[in-house]
PDB file of C-alpha atoms in Angstrom:
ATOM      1  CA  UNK A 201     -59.929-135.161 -50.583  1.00 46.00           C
ATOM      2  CA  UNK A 202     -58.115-131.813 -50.681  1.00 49.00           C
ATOM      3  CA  UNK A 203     -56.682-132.953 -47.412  1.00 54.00           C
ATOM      4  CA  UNK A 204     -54.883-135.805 -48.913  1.00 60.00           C
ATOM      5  CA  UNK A 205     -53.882-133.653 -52.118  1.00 75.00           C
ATOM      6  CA  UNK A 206     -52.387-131.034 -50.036  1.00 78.00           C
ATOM      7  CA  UNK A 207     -50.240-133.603 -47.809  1.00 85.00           C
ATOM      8  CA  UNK A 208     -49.341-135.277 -51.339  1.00 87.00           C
ATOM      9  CA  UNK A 209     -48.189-132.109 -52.155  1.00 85.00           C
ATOM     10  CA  UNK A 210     -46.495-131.702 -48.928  1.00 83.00           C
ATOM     11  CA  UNK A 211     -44.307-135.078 -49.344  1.00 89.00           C
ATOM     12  CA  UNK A 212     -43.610-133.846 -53.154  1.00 90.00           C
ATOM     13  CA  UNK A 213     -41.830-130.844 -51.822  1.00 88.00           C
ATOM     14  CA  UNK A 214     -39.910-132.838 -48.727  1.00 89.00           C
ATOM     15  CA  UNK A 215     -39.206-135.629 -51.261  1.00 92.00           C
ATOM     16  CA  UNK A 216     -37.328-132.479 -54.306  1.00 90.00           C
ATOM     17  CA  UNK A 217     -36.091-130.690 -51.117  1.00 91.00           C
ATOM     18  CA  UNK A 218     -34.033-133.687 -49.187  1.00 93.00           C
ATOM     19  CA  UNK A 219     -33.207-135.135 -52.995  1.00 93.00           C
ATOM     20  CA  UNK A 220     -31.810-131.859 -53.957  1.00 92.00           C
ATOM     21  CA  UNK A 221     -29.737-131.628 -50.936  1.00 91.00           C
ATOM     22  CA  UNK A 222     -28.431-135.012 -51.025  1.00 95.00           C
ATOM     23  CA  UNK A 223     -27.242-134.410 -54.733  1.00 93.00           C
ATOM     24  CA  UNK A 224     -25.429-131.145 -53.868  1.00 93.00           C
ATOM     25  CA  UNK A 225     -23.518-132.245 -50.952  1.00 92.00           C
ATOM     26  CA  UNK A 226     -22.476-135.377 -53.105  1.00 95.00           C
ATOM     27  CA  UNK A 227     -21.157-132.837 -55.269  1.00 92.00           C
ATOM     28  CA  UNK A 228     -19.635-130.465 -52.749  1.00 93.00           C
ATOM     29  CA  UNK A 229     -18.017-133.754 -51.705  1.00 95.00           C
ATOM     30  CA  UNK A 230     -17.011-134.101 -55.278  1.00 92.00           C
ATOM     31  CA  UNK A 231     -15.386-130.795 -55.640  1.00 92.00           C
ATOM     32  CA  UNK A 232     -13.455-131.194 -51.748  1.00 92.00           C
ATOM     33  CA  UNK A 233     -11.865-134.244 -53.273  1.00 91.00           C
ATOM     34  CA  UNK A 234     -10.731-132.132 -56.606  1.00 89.00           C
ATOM     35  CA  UNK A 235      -9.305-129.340 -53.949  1.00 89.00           C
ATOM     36  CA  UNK A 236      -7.657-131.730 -51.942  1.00 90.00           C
ATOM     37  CA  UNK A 237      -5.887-133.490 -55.251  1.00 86.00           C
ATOM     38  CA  UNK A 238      -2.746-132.111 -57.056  1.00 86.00           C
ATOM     39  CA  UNK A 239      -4.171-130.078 -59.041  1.00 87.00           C
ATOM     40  CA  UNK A 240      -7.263-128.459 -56.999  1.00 82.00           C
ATOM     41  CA  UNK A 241      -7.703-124.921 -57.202  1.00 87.00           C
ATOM     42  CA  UNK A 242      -9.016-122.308 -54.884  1.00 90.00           C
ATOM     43  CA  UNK A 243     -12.039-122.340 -57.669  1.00 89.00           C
ATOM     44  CA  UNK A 244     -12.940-126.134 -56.157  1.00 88.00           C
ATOM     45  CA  UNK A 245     -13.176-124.807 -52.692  1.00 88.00           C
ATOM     46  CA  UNK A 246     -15.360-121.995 -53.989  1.00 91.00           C
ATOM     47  CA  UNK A 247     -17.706-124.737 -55.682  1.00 89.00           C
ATOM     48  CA  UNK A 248     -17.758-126.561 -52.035  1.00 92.00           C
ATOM     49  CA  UNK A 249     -19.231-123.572 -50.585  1.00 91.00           C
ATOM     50  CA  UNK A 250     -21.323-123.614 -53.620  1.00 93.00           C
ATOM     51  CA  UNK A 251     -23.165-126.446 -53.798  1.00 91.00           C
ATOM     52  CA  UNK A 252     -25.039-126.796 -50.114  1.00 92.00           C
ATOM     53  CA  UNK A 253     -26.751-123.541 -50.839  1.00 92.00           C
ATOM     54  CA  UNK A 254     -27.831-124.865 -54.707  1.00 91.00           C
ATOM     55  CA  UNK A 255     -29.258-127.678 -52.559  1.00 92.00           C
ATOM     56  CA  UNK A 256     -31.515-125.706 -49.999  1.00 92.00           C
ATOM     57  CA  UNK A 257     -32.126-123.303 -52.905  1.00 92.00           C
ATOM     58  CA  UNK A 258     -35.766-125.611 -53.257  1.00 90.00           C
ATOM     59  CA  UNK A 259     -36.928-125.829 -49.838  1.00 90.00           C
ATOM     60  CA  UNK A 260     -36.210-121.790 -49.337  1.00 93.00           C
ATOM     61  CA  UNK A 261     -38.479-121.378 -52.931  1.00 91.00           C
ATOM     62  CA  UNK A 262     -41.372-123.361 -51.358  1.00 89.00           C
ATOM     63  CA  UNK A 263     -41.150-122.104 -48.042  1.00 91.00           C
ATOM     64  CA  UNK A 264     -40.464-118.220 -49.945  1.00 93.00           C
ATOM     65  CA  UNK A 265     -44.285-119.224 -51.933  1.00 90.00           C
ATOM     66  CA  UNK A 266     -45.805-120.543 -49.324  1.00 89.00           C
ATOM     67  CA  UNK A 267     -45.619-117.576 -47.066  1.00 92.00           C
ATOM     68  CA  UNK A 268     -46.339-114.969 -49.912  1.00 91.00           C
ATOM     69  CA  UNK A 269     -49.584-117.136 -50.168  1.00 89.00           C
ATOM     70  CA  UNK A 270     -50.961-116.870 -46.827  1.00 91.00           C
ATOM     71  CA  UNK A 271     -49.731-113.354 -46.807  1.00 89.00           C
ATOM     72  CA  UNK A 272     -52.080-112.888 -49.700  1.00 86.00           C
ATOM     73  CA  UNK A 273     -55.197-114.740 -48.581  1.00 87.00           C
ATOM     74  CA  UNK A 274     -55.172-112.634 -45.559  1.00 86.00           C
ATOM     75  CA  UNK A 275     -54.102-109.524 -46.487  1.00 81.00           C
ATOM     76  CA  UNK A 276     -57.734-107.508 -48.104  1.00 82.00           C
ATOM     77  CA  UNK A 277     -57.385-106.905 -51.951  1.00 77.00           C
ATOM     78  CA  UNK A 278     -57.379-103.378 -51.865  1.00 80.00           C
ATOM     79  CA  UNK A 279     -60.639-101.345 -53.259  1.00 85.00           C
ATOM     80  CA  UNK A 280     -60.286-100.158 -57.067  1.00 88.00           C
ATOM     81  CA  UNK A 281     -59.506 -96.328 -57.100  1.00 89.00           C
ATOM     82  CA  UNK A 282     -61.828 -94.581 -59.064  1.00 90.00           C
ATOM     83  CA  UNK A 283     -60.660 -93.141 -62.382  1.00 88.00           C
ATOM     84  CA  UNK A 284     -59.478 -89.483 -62.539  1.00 88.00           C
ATOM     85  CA  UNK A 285     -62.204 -86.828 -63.108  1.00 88.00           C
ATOM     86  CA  UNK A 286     -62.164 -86.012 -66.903  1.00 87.00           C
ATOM     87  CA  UNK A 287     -60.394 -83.010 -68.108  1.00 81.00           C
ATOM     88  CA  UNK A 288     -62.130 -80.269 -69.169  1.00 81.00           C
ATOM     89  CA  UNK A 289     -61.253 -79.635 -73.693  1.00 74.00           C
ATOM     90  CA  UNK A 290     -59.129 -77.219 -74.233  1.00 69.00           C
ATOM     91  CA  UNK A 291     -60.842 -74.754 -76.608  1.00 69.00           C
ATOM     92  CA  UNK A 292     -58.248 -72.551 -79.309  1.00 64.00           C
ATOM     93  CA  UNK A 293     -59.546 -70.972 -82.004  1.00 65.00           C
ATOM     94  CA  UNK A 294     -57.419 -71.777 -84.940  1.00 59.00           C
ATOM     95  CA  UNK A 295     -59.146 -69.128 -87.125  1.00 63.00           C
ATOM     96  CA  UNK A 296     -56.841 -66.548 -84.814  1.00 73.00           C
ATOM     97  CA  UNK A 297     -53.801 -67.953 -85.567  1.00 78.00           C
ATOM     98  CA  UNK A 298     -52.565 -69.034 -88.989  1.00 82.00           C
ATOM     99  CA  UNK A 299     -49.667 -71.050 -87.807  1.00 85.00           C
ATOM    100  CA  UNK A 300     -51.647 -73.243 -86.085  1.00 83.00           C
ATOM    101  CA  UNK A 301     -54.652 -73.447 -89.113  1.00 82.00           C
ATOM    102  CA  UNK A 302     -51.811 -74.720 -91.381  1.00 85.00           C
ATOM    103  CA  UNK A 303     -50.613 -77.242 -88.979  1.00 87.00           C
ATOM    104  CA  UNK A 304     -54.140 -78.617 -88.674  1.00 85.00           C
ATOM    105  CA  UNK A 305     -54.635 -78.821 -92.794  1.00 86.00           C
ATOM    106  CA  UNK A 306     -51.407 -80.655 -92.478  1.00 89.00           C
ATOM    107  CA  UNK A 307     -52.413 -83.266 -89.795  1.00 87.00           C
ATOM    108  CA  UNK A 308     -55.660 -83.397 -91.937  1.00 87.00           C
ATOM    109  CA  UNK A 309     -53.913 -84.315 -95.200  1.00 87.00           C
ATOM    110  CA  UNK A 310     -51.721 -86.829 -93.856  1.00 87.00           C
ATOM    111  CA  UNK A 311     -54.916 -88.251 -91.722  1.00 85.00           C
ATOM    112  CA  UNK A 312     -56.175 -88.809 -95.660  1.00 85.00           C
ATOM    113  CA  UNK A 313     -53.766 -90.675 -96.848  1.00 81.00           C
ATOM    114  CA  UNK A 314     -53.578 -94.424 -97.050  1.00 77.00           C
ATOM    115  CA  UNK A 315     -51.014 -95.691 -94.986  1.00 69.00           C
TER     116      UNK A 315
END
C-alpha cells in the first residue's frame, strides 16, 4: 500500500510541476506579445525571462526536499553532547565589604515586594 501512496504522490508532483510550467510559459507568451506591441517595454521582456523559472520553481522545491530527505535518513543523527561540568559557587563574604552588603539588602527588599 505505501507503494501505491508513494507513486500517487509521485504523479501529484509531475501533475503541479508540468501544470505550473505550462501556465508560466502561457504567460511568458503573454508578456512577448505585450513587448512586441506598441507600447511594450523592456519591463515585458524582463517578465519573459521571468516566468519559465516561476514555472520550474515546483519541480526544483520537490526535487530540493527530496534530496535533503535521503540525505537525512542516511546521514547518523549525531550523539547528544553531554552537558557542561557544573561550575564550582563562587564564595564572597559580604560581611567584608559594605558596598556589596547594601546591594544585597537592596536586591532583598525589592525581591519582597509584590510585583
Amino acid at each position: 500500500m505505501a507503494e501505491r501512496s508513494g507513486l500517487g504522490r509521485a504523479l501529484l508532483v509531475v501533475g503541479v510541476s508540468a501544470l505550473s510550467l505550462a501556465l508560466c510559459c502561457g504567460l511568458a507568451w503573454w508578456q512577448w506579445q505585450r513587448f512586441e506591441s506598441a507600447n511594450g517595454t523592456f519591463q515585458n521582456l524582463g517578465y519573459v525571462l521571468q516566468w519559465p523559472l516561476f514555472g520550474v520553481a515546483p519541480a526544483y522545491m520537490f526535487w530540493r526536499f527530496r534530496k535533503l530527505k535521503a540525505r537525512e535518513q542516511a546521514a547518523p543523527a549525531p550523539a547528544p553532547e553531554p552537558p557542561p561540568p557544573p561550575r564550582p559557587p563562587v564564595v564572597v563574604d559580604a560581611e567584608d565589604d559594605d558596598e556589596l552588603a547594601a546591594y544585597n539588602r537592596y536586591l532583598a527588599s525589592l525581591n519582597q515586594e509584590p510585583r
